[in-house]
Amino acid sequence: MISYFKEVGTAFWNTCKGLKVTLGYLFKPAITVSYPTEKLVPFEKFRGALLFDTNTCIACNLCVKACPSDCIALKNAKNEQGKTIAKVDWYTIDFGKCNFCRLCEEACPTKPKSVWHSLDYELMFQNRDEMVRSWRKEDDYVGVYFDRGEQKFKPPTGQVPIQDVPARR
Ligand code: SF4
Ligand code: SF4
């Protein structure tokens, strides 16, 4: 009988110890995030999906030469007289070959950079076409891809810039 009550007392005491730990954490701020409605923002130098700005790019070709994976291509724009100007007609990055090394961003001489890594770590592709990102004069930083089936440029599917969701640092 004594040993029975001793066992009950020990179990009760152990339960209290467990509850003490639980209660200790109950009023502390949460360290987890409710992904995907809430996301952590990576550190500043994180090499996420590349973005490009057609307005600042001077079509100098330095990023093309710096890229070790040969995944950047561009074409200079021309003025009304047919003379080549320091602007791009189009610019492409093949994310299927990119190793996210940042050499293109480092080589870019413009301020701010015309090609740079975003903090977006959710880059995803539905097919090979989507891996080749293109930018023309009217496109935003994220760019478009050419759908060979539909023979037209389309915005990338399912890419949500990491900055557009509630963040916790
Ligand atoms: S991050 Fe590296 S591999 Fe990717 S496009 Fe830039 S230079 Fe090329
Ligand atoms: S992105 Fe930068 S390095 Fe590449 S062509 Fe444009 S200005 Fe030159």
PDB file of C-alpha atoms and ligand atoms in Angstrom:
ATOM      1  CA  MET A   1       0.000   0.000   0.000  1.00  0.00           C
ATOM      2  CA  ILE A   2       2.808   2.395   0.924  1.00  0.00           C
ATOM      3  CA  SER A   3       4.629   1.684  -2.301  1.00  0.00           C
ATOM      4  CA  TYR A   4       1.421   2.332  -4.251  1.00  0.00           C
ATOM      5  CA  PHE A   5       1.042   5.826  -2.726  1.00  0.00           C
ATOM      6  CA  LYS A   6       4.737   6.408  -3.216  1.00  0.00           C
ATOM      7  CA  GLU A   7       4.338   5.663  -6.924  1.00  0.00           C
ATOM      8  CA  VAL A   8       1.299   7.948  -7.218  1.00  0.00           C
ATOM      9  CA  GLY A   9       3.228  10.728  -5.430  1.00  0.00           C
ATOM     10  CA  THR A  10       6.235  10.315  -7.752  1.00  0.00           C
ATOM     11  CA  ALA A  11       4.003  10.376 -10.848  1.00  0.00           C
ATOM     12  CA  PHE A  12       2.219  13.494  -9.564  1.00  0.00           C
ATOM     13  CA  TRP A  13       5.544  15.190  -8.826  1.00  0.00           C
ATOM     14  CA  ASN A  14       6.909  14.351 -12.287  1.00  0.00           C
ATOM     15  CA  THR A  15       3.731  15.694 -13.912  1.00  0.00           C
ATOM     16  CA  CYS A  16       4.137  18.942 -11.959  1.00  0.00           C
ATOM     17  CA  LYS A  17       7.752  19.220 -13.135  1.00  0.00           C
ATOM     18  CA  GLY A  18       6.621  18.775 -16.758  1.00  0.00           C
ATOM     19  CA  LEU A  19       3.859  21.349 -16.360  1.00  0.00           C
ATOM     20  CA  LYS A  20       6.328  23.810 -14.857  1.00  0.00           C
ATOM     21  CA  VAL A  21       8.434  23.615 -18.046  1.00  0.00           C
ATOM     22  CA  THR A  22       5.323  23.989 -20.214  1.00  0.00           C
ATOM     23  CA  LEU A  23       4.074  26.989 -18.246  1.00  0.00           C
ATOM     24  CA  GLY A  24       7.540  28.522 -18.381  1.00  0.00           C
ATOM     25  CA  TYR A  25       7.347  28.614 -22.209  1.00  0.00           C
ATOM     26  CA  LEU A  26       3.653  29.559 -22.387  1.00  0.00           C
ATOM     27  CA  PHE A  27       4.253  33.266 -21.875  1.00  0.00           C
ATOM     28  CA  LYS A  28       7.524  33.529 -23.835  1.00  0.00           C
ATOM     29  CA  PRO A  29       7.428  34.859 -27.443  1.00  0.00           C
ATOM     30  CA  ALA A  30       7.108  32.078 -30.064  1.00  0.00           C
ATOM     31  CA  ILE A  31      10.290  31.151 -31.936  1.00  0.00           C
ATOM     32  CA  THR A  32       8.495  29.318 -34.749  1.00  0.00           C
ATOM     33  CA  VAL A  33       6.738  30.877 -37.744  1.00  0.00           C
ATOM     34  CA  SER A  34       3.471  29.844 -39.367  1.00  0.00           C
ATOM     35  CA  TYR A  35       4.896  29.016 -42.792  1.00  0.00           C
ATOM     36  CA  PRO A  36       3.816  29.822 -45.489  1.00  0.00           C
ATOM     37  CA  THR A  37       1.628  32.714 -44.283  1.00  0.00           C
ATOM     38  CA  GLU A  38       4.538  33.963 -42.221  1.00  0.00           C
ATOM     39  CA  LYS A  39       8.164  33.625 -43.327  1.00  0.00           C
ATOM     40  CA  LEU A  40      11.621  34.192 -41.988  1.00  0.00           C
ATOM     41  CA  VAL A  41      13.696  36.746 -43.873  1.00  0.00           C
ATOM     42  CA  PRO A  42      17.232  35.547 -44.644  1.00  0.00           C
ATOM     43  CA  PHE A  43      20.307  37.568 -43.763  1.00  0.00           C
ATOM     44  CA  GLU A  44      21.198  40.524 -45.971  1.00  0.00           C
ATOM     45  CA  LYS A  45      23.813  38.774 -48.143  1.00  0.00           C
ATOM     46  CA  PHE A  46      21.630  35.749 -48.886  1.00  0.00           C
ATOM     47  CA  ARG A  47      21.862  34.747 -52.573  1.00  0.00           C
ATOM     48  CA  GLY A  48      18.250  34.267 -53.575  1.00  0.00           C
ATOM     49  CA  ALA A  49      16.615  34.496 -56.996  1.00  0.00           C
ATOM     50  CA  LEU A  50      18.275  37.033 -59.285  1.00  0.00           C
ATOM     51  CA  LEU A  51      16.393  40.191 -60.206  1.00  0.00           C
ATOM     52  CA  PHE A  52      17.182  42.605 -63.015  1.00  0.00           C
ATOM     53  CA  ASP A  53      16.444  46.260 -63.729  1.00  0.00           C
ATOM     54  CA  THR A  54      16.198  47.175 -67.410  1.00  0.00           C
ATOM     55  CA  ASN A  55      16.185  50.886 -66.589  1.00  0.00           C
ATOM     56  CA  THR A  56      19.600  51.042 -64.936  1.00  0.00           C
ATOM     57  CA  CYS A  57      21.426  48.436 -67.040  1.00  0.00           C
ATOM     58  CA  ILE A  58      23.941  49.948 -69.473  1.00  0.00           C
ATOM     59  CA  ALA A  59      24.390  46.734 -71.486  1.00  0.00           C
ATOM     60  CA  CYS A  60      28.126  46.663 -70.736  1.00  0.00           C
ATOM     61  CA  ASN A  61      28.309  42.860 -70.932  1.00  0.00           C
ATOM     62  CA  LEU A  62      30.460  42.591 -67.779  1.00  0.00           C
ATOM     63  CA  CYS A  63      28.006  40.246 -66.063  1.00  0.00           C
ATOM     64  CA  VAL A  64      27.977  38.002 -69.145  1.00  0.00           C
ATOM     65  CA  LYS A  65      31.791  37.776 -69.058  1.00  0.00           C
ATOM     66  CA  ALA A  66      31.876  37.236 -65.278  1.00  0.00           C
ATOM     67  CA  CYS A  67      29.351  34.400 -65.245  1.00  0.00           C
ATOM     68  CA  PRO A  68      31.177  31.053 -64.911  1.00  0.00           C
ATOM     69  CA  SER A  69      28.096  29.087 -65.938  1.00  0.00           C
ATOM     70  CA  ASP A  70      27.467  30.928 -69.181  1.00  0.00           C
ATOM     71  CA  CYS A  71      23.850  31.524 -68.285  1.00  0.00           C
ATOM     72  CA  ILE A  72      23.432  35.233 -69.052  1.00  0.00           C
ATOM     73  CA  ALA A  73      22.740  36.633 -72.513  1.00  0.00           C
ATOM     74  CA  LEU A  74      21.717  40.090 -73.656  1.00  0.00           C
ATOM     75  CA  LYS A  75      21.132  42.110 -76.775  1.00  0.00           C
ATOM     76  CA  ASN A  76      21.886  45.805 -77.043  1.00  0.00           C
ATOM     77  CA  ALA A  77      19.027  48.103 -77.978  1.00  0.00           C
ATOM     78  CA  LYS A  78      19.315  50.387 -81.012  1.00  0.00           C
ATOM     79  CA  ASN A  79      18.181  53.958 -81.482  1.00  0.00           C
ATOM     80  CA  GLU A  80      16.006  55.204 -84.341  1.00  0.00           C
ATOM     81  CA  GLN A  81      19.076  55.571 -86.526  1.00  0.00           C
ATOM     82  CA  GLY A  82      19.915  51.920 -85.975  1.00  0.00           C
ATOM     83  CA  LYS A  83      22.916  52.744 -83.810  1.00  0.00           C
ATOM     84  CA  THR A  84      23.678  50.525 -80.797  1.00  0.00           C
ATOM     85  CA  ILE A  85      22.963  52.275 -77.476  1.00  0.00           C
ATOM     86  CA  ALA A  86      23.873  51.550 -73.848  1.00  0.00           C
ATOM     87  CA  LYS A  87      20.542  49.904 -73.068  1.00  0.00           C
ATOM     88  CA  VAL A  88      19.345  46.341 -73.361  1.00  0.00           C
ATOM     89  CA  ASP A  89      16.806  45.223 -75.912  1.00  0.00           C
ATOM     90  CA  TRP A  90      16.448  42.007 -73.936  1.00  0.00           C
ATOM     91  CA  TYR A  91      18.323  40.248 -71.131  1.00  0.00           C
ATOM     92  CA  THR A  92      18.038  36.612 -70.056  1.00  0.00           C
ATOM     93  CA  ILE A  93      19.294  34.422 -67.224  1.00  0.00           C
ATOM     94  CA  ASP A  94      19.022  30.647 -67.414  1.00  0.00           C
ATOM     95  CA  PHE A  95      18.280  29.599 -63.835  1.00  0.00           C
ATOM     96  CA  GLY A  96      18.724  26.004 -64.910  1.00  0.00           C
ATOM     97  CA  LYS A  97      22.472  26.672 -65.228  1.00  0.00           C
ATOM     98  CA  CYS A  98      22.922  29.365 -62.545  1.00  0.00           C
ATOM     99  CA  ASN A  99      24.911  28.367 -59.461  1.00  0.00           C
ATOM    100  CA  PHE A 100      23.955  31.490 -57.473  1.00  0.00           C
ATOM    101  CA  CYS A 101      27.581  32.597 -57.115  1.00  0.00           C
ATOM    102  CA  ARG A 102      26.924  36.379 -57.168  1.00  0.00           C
ATOM    103  CA  LEU A 103      29.772  37.046 -59.673  1.00  0.00           C
ATOM    104  CA  CYS A 104      27.362  38.795 -62.057  1.00  0.00           C
ATOM    105  CA  GLU A 105      26.182  41.137 -59.314  1.00  0.00           C
ATOM    106  CA  GLU A 106      29.749  41.873 -58.244  1.00  0.00           C
ATOM    107  CA  ALA A 107      30.809  42.636 -61.831  1.00  0.00           C
ATOM    108  CA  CYS A 108      27.913  44.999 -62.473  1.00  0.00           C
ATOM    109  CA  PRO A 109      29.233  48.606 -62.446  1.00  0.00           C
ATOM    110  CA  THR A 110      25.920  50.445 -62.012  1.00  0.00           C
ATOM    111  CA  LYS A 111      24.768  51.965 -58.753  1.00  0.00           C
ATOM    112  CA  PRO A 112      22.396  50.524 -57.702  1.00  0.00           C
ATOM    113  CA  LYS A 113      23.210  47.153 -59.260  1.00  0.00           C
ATOM    114  CA  SER A 114      21.223  46.236 -62.341  1.00  0.00           C
ATOM    115  CA  VAL A 115      21.399  42.511 -61.617  1.00  0.00           C
ATOM    116  CA  TRP A 116      21.287  41.383 -58.005  1.00  0.00           C
ATOM    117  CA  HIS A 117      20.289  38.572 -55.703  1.00  0.00           C
ATOM    118  CA  SER A 118      16.972  39.000 -53.939  1.00  0.00           C
ATOM    119  CA  LEU A 119      16.146  37.369 -50.603  1.00  0.00           C
ATOM    120  CA  ASP A 120      13.662  35.063 -52.319  1.00  0.00           C
ATOM    121  CA  TYR A 121      14.440  31.438 -51.396  1.00  0.00           C
ATOM    122  CA  GLU A 122      11.250  30.024 -52.874  1.00  0.00           C
ATOM    123  CA  LEU A 123      12.207  30.084 -56.526  1.00  0.00           C
ATOM    124  CA  MET A 124      10.330  27.267 -58.234  1.00  0.00           C
ATOM    125  CA  PHE A 125       9.723  26.159 -61.797  1.00  0.00           C
ATOM    126  CA  GLN A 126       6.889  24.198 -63.370  1.00  0.00           C
ATOM    127  CA  ASN A 127       8.882  23.370 -66.524  1.00  0.00           C
ATOM    128  CA  ARG A 128      12.143  24.048 -68.391  1.00  0.00           C
ATOM    129  CA  ASP A 129      10.727  27.149 -70.128  1.00  0.00           C
ATOM    130  CA  GLU A 130      10.228  28.860 -66.766  1.00  0.00           C
ATOM    131  CA  MET A 131      13.895  28.437 -65.927  1.00  0.00           C
ATOM    132  CA  VAL A 132      14.935  30.886 -68.625  1.00  0.00           C
ATOM    133  CA  ARG A 133      13.955  34.260 -67.237  1.00  0.00           C
ATOM    134  CA  SER A 134      13.809  37.201 -69.650  1.00  0.00           C
ATOM    135  CA  TRP A 135      13.515  40.925 -69.254  1.00  0.00           C
ATOM    136  CA  ARG A 136      12.484  43.452 -71.873  1.00  0.00           C
ATOM    137  CA  LYS A 137      12.059  47.206 -71.473  1.00  0.00           C
ATOM    138  CA  GLU A 138       8.570  47.020 -69.983  1.00  0.00           C
ATOM    139  CA  ASP A 139       9.174  44.114 -67.577  1.00  0.00           C
ATOM    140  CA  ASP A 140       9.495  44.424 -63.800  1.00  0.00           C
ATOM    141  CA  TYR A 141      12.431  43.128 -61.723  1.00  0.00           C
ATOM    142  CA  VAL A 142      11.105  39.540 -61.663  1.00  0.00           C
ATOM    143  CA  GLY A 143      10.928  39.306 -65.474  1.00  0.00           C
ATOM    144  CA  VAL A 144       8.962  36.907 -67.658  1.00  0.00           C
ATOM    145  CA  TYR A 145       9.544  33.570 -69.373  1.00  0.00           C
ATOM    146  CA  PHE A 146       8.766  32.447 -72.906  1.00  0.00           C
ATOM    147  CA  ASP A 147       6.172  29.681 -73.081  1.00  0.00           C
ATOM    148  CA  ARG A 148       7.126  27.696 -76.182  1.00  0.00           C
ATOM    149  CA  GLY A 149       3.771  25.880 -76.247  1.00  0.00           C
ATOM    150  CA  GLU A 150       1.727  29.073 -76.283  1.00  0.00           C
ATOM    151  CA  GLN A 151       4.430  31.060 -78.116  1.00  0.00           C
ATOM    152  CA  LYS A 152       4.188  34.048 -75.779  1.00  0.00           C
ATOM    153  CA  PHE A 153       5.899  35.663 -72.792  1.00  0.00           C
ATOM    154  CA  LYS A 154       4.257  35.004 -69.438  1.00  0.00           C
ATOM    155  CA  PRO A 155       4.932  36.003 -65.807  1.00  0.00           C
ATOM    156  CA  PRO A 156       6.540  33.238 -63.716  1.00  0.00           C
ATOM    157  CA  THR A 157       4.009  31.138 -61.814  1.00  0.00           C
ATOM    158  CA  GLY A 158       3.886  30.830 -58.064  1.00  0.00           C
ATOM    159  CA  GLN A 159       6.780  33.135 -57.273  1.00  0.00           C
ATOM    160  CA  VAL A 160       5.984  35.270 -54.246  1.00  0.00           C
ATOM    161  CA  PRO A 161       8.719  37.769 -53.373  1.00  0.00           C
ATOM    162  CA  ILE A 162       9.779  37.000 -49.832  1.00  0.00           C
ATOM    163  CA  GLN A 163       9.438  40.680 -48.955  1.00  0.00           C
ATOM    164  CA  ASP A 164       5.696  40.522 -49.652  1.00  0.00           C
ATOM    165  CA  VAL A 165       4.831  38.297 -46.706  1.00  0.00           C
ATOM    166  CA  PRO A 166       4.849  39.094 -42.984  1.00  0.00           C
ATOM    167  CA  ALA A 167       8.384  38.653 -41.756  1.00  0.00           C
ATOM    168  CA  ARG A 168       9.952  37.904 -38.443  1.00  0.00           C
ATOM    169  CA  ARG A 169      13.667  38.475 -38.009  1.00  0.00           C
TER     170      ARG A 169
HETATM  171  S1  SF4 B   1      24.853  34.017 -59.946  1.00  0.00           S
HETATM  172 FE1  SF4 B   1      26.752  33.228 -60.918  1.00  0.00          FE
HETATM  173  S2  SF4 B   1      26.070  31.571 -62.217  1.00  0.00           S
HETATM  174 FE2  SF4 B   1      24.239  32.759 -61.707  1.00  0.00          FE
HETATM  175  S3  SF4 B   1      23.993  34.227 -63.365  1.00  0.00           S
HETATM  176 FE3  SF4 B   1      25.213  35.241 -61.785  1.00  0.00          FE
HETATM  177  S4  SF4 B   1      27.360  34.844 -62.338  1.00  0.00           S
HETATM  178 FE4  SF4 B   1      26.094  33.388 -63.489  1.00  0.00          FE
HETATM  179  S1  SF4 B   2      23.483  43.971 -65.589  1.00  0.00           S
HETATM  180 FE1  SF4 B   2      25.211  45.284 -65.010  1.00  0.00          FE
HETATM  181  S2  SF4 B   2      27.021  44.167 -65.727  1.00  0.00           S
HETATM  182 FE2  SF4 B   2      25.251  43.263 -66.776  1.00  0.00          FE
HETATM  183  S3  SF4 B   2      25.129  44.336 -68.710  1.00  0.00           S
HETATM  184 FE3  SF4 B   2      23.781  45.415 -67.268  1.00  0.00          FE
HETATM  185  S4  SF4 B   2      25.059  47.036 -66.396  1.00  0.00           S
HETATM  186 FE4  SF4 B   2      26.458  45.575 -67.368  1.00  0.00          FE
END
